[in-house]
Amino acid sequence: MEFVTLYRPHRTGDKVPDEASLEQIKGGYGLKVKLSDGEFAAVLATDESASLRAFGLKSKGAIKCRLMRAGRPAEILGLEE
């Protein structure tokens, strides 16, 4: 069984975008989330030998994330064992 949980911590009264998508891709999932000041995207591996590609991200069997905020350079983080 596989599952993905998306938490959106925020203060009462804050306007929080509710747009998010999860796509099954070869070897895992692609997650894309709209933020109030940008966008978050990730590839989530379910097979450590798979080459993942989604939303302009590439990874070999590991989690890779990209945070894009207005007026700032993209931040990319790869999580590997």
PDB file of C-alpha atoms in Angstrom:
ATOM      1  CA  MET A   1       0.000   0.000   0.000  1.00  0.00           C
ATOM      2  CA  GLU A   2       1.267   3.482  -0.900  1.00  0.00           C
ATOM      3  CA  PHE A   3      -0.023   6.840   0.246  1.00  0.00           C
ATOM      4  CA  VAL A   4       0.997  10.489   0.125  1.00  0.00           C
ATOM      5  CA  THR A   5      -0.113  13.038   2.711  1.00  0.00           C
ATOM      6  CA  LEU A   6       0.046  16.769   2.020  1.00  0.00           C
ATOM      7  CA  TYR A   7       0.010  19.115   5.020  1.00  0.00           C
ATOM      8  CA  ARG A   8      -0.586  22.843   4.608  1.00  0.00           C
ATOM      9  CA  PRO A   9       0.191  24.529   7.942  1.00  0.00           C
ATOM     10  CA  HIS A  10      -1.286  28.020   8.107  1.00  0.00           C
ATOM     11  CA  ARG A  11      -2.794  30.562  10.459  1.00  0.00           C
ATOM     12  CA  THR A  12      -6.532  30.989  10.883  1.00  0.00           C
ATOM     13  CA  GLY A  13      -7.747  33.511   8.343  1.00  0.00           C
ATOM     14  CA  ASP A  14      -4.874  32.935   5.889  1.00  0.00           C
ATOM     15  CA  LYS A  15      -5.946  32.304   2.307  1.00  0.00           C
ATOM     16  CA  VAL A  16      -4.407  28.984   1.281  1.00  0.00           C
ATOM     17  CA  PRO A  17      -4.513  27.778  -2.343  1.00  0.00           C
ATOM     18  CA  ASP A  18      -6.203  24.396  -2.629  1.00  0.00           C
ATOM     19  CA  GLU A  19      -4.662  23.365  -5.956  1.00  0.00           C
ATOM     20  CA  ALA A  20      -2.570  20.190  -5.831  1.00  0.00           C
ATOM     21  CA  SER A  21      -2.064  17.236  -8.138  1.00  0.00           C
ATOM     22  CA  LEU A  22      -0.542  13.804  -7.712  1.00  0.00           C
ATOM     23  CA  GLU A  23       0.303  11.803 -10.831  1.00  0.00           C
ATOM     24  CA  GLN A  24       1.489   8.225 -10.967  1.00  0.00           C
ATOM     25  CA  ILE A  25       4.642   8.091 -13.092  1.00  0.00           C
ATOM     26  CA  LYS A  26       6.983   5.219 -13.936  1.00  0.00           C
ATOM     27  CA  GLY A  27       8.772   4.307 -10.696  1.00  0.00           C
ATOM     28  CA  GLY A  28       6.814   6.623  -8.399  1.00  0.00           C
ATOM     29  CA  TYR A  29       4.700   9.764  -8.260  1.00  0.00           C
ATOM     30  CA  GLY A  30       4.870  13.396  -9.306  1.00  0.00           C
ATOM     31  CA  LEU A  31       3.425  15.940  -6.864  1.00  0.00           C
ATOM     32  CA  LYS A  32       2.668  19.566  -7.764  1.00  0.00           C
ATOM     33  CA  VAL A  33       1.275  22.070  -5.245  1.00  0.00           C
ATOM     34  CA  LYS A  34       0.237  25.703  -5.708  1.00  0.00           C
ATOM     35  CA  LEU A  35       1.473  28.002  -2.916  1.00  0.00           C
ATOM     36  CA  SER A  36       0.309  31.507  -2.044  1.00  0.00           C
ATOM     37  CA  ASP A  37       3.656  32.869  -3.308  1.00  0.00           C
ATOM     38  CA  GLY A  38       4.757  30.208  -5.781  1.00  0.00           C
ATOM     39  CA  GLU A  39       4.783  26.490  -6.440  1.00  0.00           C
ATOM     40  CA  PHE A  40       6.215  23.271  -4.988  1.00  0.00           C
ATOM     41  CA  ALA A  41       6.929  20.172  -7.066  1.00  0.00           C
ATOM     42  CA  ALA A  42       8.430  16.790  -6.192  1.00  0.00           C
ATOM     43  CA  VAL A  43       9.142  13.372  -7.632  1.00  0.00           C
ATOM     44  CA  LEU A  44       8.608  10.580  -5.108  1.00  0.00           C
ATOM     45  CA  ALA A  45      10.263   7.246  -5.850  1.00  0.00           C
ATOM     46  CA  THR A  46       8.636   3.893  -5.149  1.00  0.00           C
ATOM     47  CA  ASP A  47      11.372   2.000  -6.997  1.00  0.00           C
ATOM     48  CA  GLU A  48      14.952   2.946  -6.121  1.00  0.00           C
ATOM     49  CA  SER A  49      16.249   1.844  -9.526  1.00  0.00           C
ATOM     50  CA  ALA A  50      13.763   3.891 -11.586  1.00  0.00           C
ATOM     51  CA  SER A  51      14.624   7.076 -13.442  1.00  0.00           C
ATOM     52  CA  LEU A  52      11.902   9.563 -12.511  1.00  0.00           C
ATOM     53  CA  ARG A  53      10.831  12.572 -14.599  1.00  0.00           C
ATOM     54  CA  ALA A  54       7.994  14.983 -13.883  1.00  0.00           C
ATOM     55  CA  PHE A  55       7.443  18.757 -13.815  1.00  0.00           C
ATOM     56  CA  GLY A  56      10.995  19.396 -15.070  1.00  0.00           C
ATOM     57  CA  LEU A  57      12.570  17.340 -12.267  1.00  0.00           C
ATOM     58  CA  LYS A  58      14.724  14.234 -12.823  1.00  0.00           C
ATOM     59  CA  SER A  59      15.877  11.707 -10.241  1.00  0.00           C
ATOM     60  CA  LYS A  60      17.306   8.193 -10.062  1.00  0.00           C
ATOM     61  CA  GLY A  61      15.305   6.367  -7.370  1.00  0.00           C
ATOM     62  CA  ALA A  62      15.281   9.242  -4.868  1.00  0.00           C
ATOM     63  CA  ILE A  63      13.008  12.080  -3.792  1.00  0.00           C
ATOM     64  CA  LYS A  64      13.715  15.403  -5.507  1.00  0.00           C
ATOM     65  CA  CYS A  65      11.883  18.647  -4.664  1.00  0.00           C
ATOM     66  CA  ARG A  66      11.724  22.135  -6.178  1.00  0.00           C
ATOM     67  CA  LEU A  67      10.380  25.232  -4.452  1.00  0.00           C
ATOM     68  CA  MET A  68       9.681  28.254  -6.642  1.00  0.00           C
ATOM     69  CA  ARG A  69       8.684  31.531  -4.998  1.00  0.00           C
ATOM     70  CA  ALA A  70       7.943  34.834  -6.683  1.00  0.00           C
ATOM     71  CA  GLY A  71      11.054  36.961  -7.133  1.00  0.00           C
ATOM     72  CA  ARG A  72      13.462  34.282  -5.853  1.00  0.00           C
ATOM     73  CA  PRO A  73      15.617  31.671  -7.562  1.00  0.00           C
ATOM     74  CA  ALA A  74      14.283  28.106  -7.543  1.00  0.00           C
ATOM     75  CA  GLU A  75      15.414  25.961  -4.611  1.00  0.00           C
ATOM     76  CA  ILE A  76      16.055  22.297  -5.442  1.00  0.00           C
ATOM     77  CA  LEU A  77      16.637  19.562  -2.877  1.00  0.00           C
ATOM     78  CA  GLY A  78      17.474  15.911  -3.547  1.00  0.00           C
ATOM     79  CA  LEU A  79      17.025  13.340  -0.777  1.00  0.00           C
ATOM     80  CA  GLU A  80      19.088  10.182  -1.124  1.00  0.00           C
ATOM     81  CA  GLU A  81      20.164   7.436   1.275  1.00  0.00           C
TER      82      GLU A  81
END
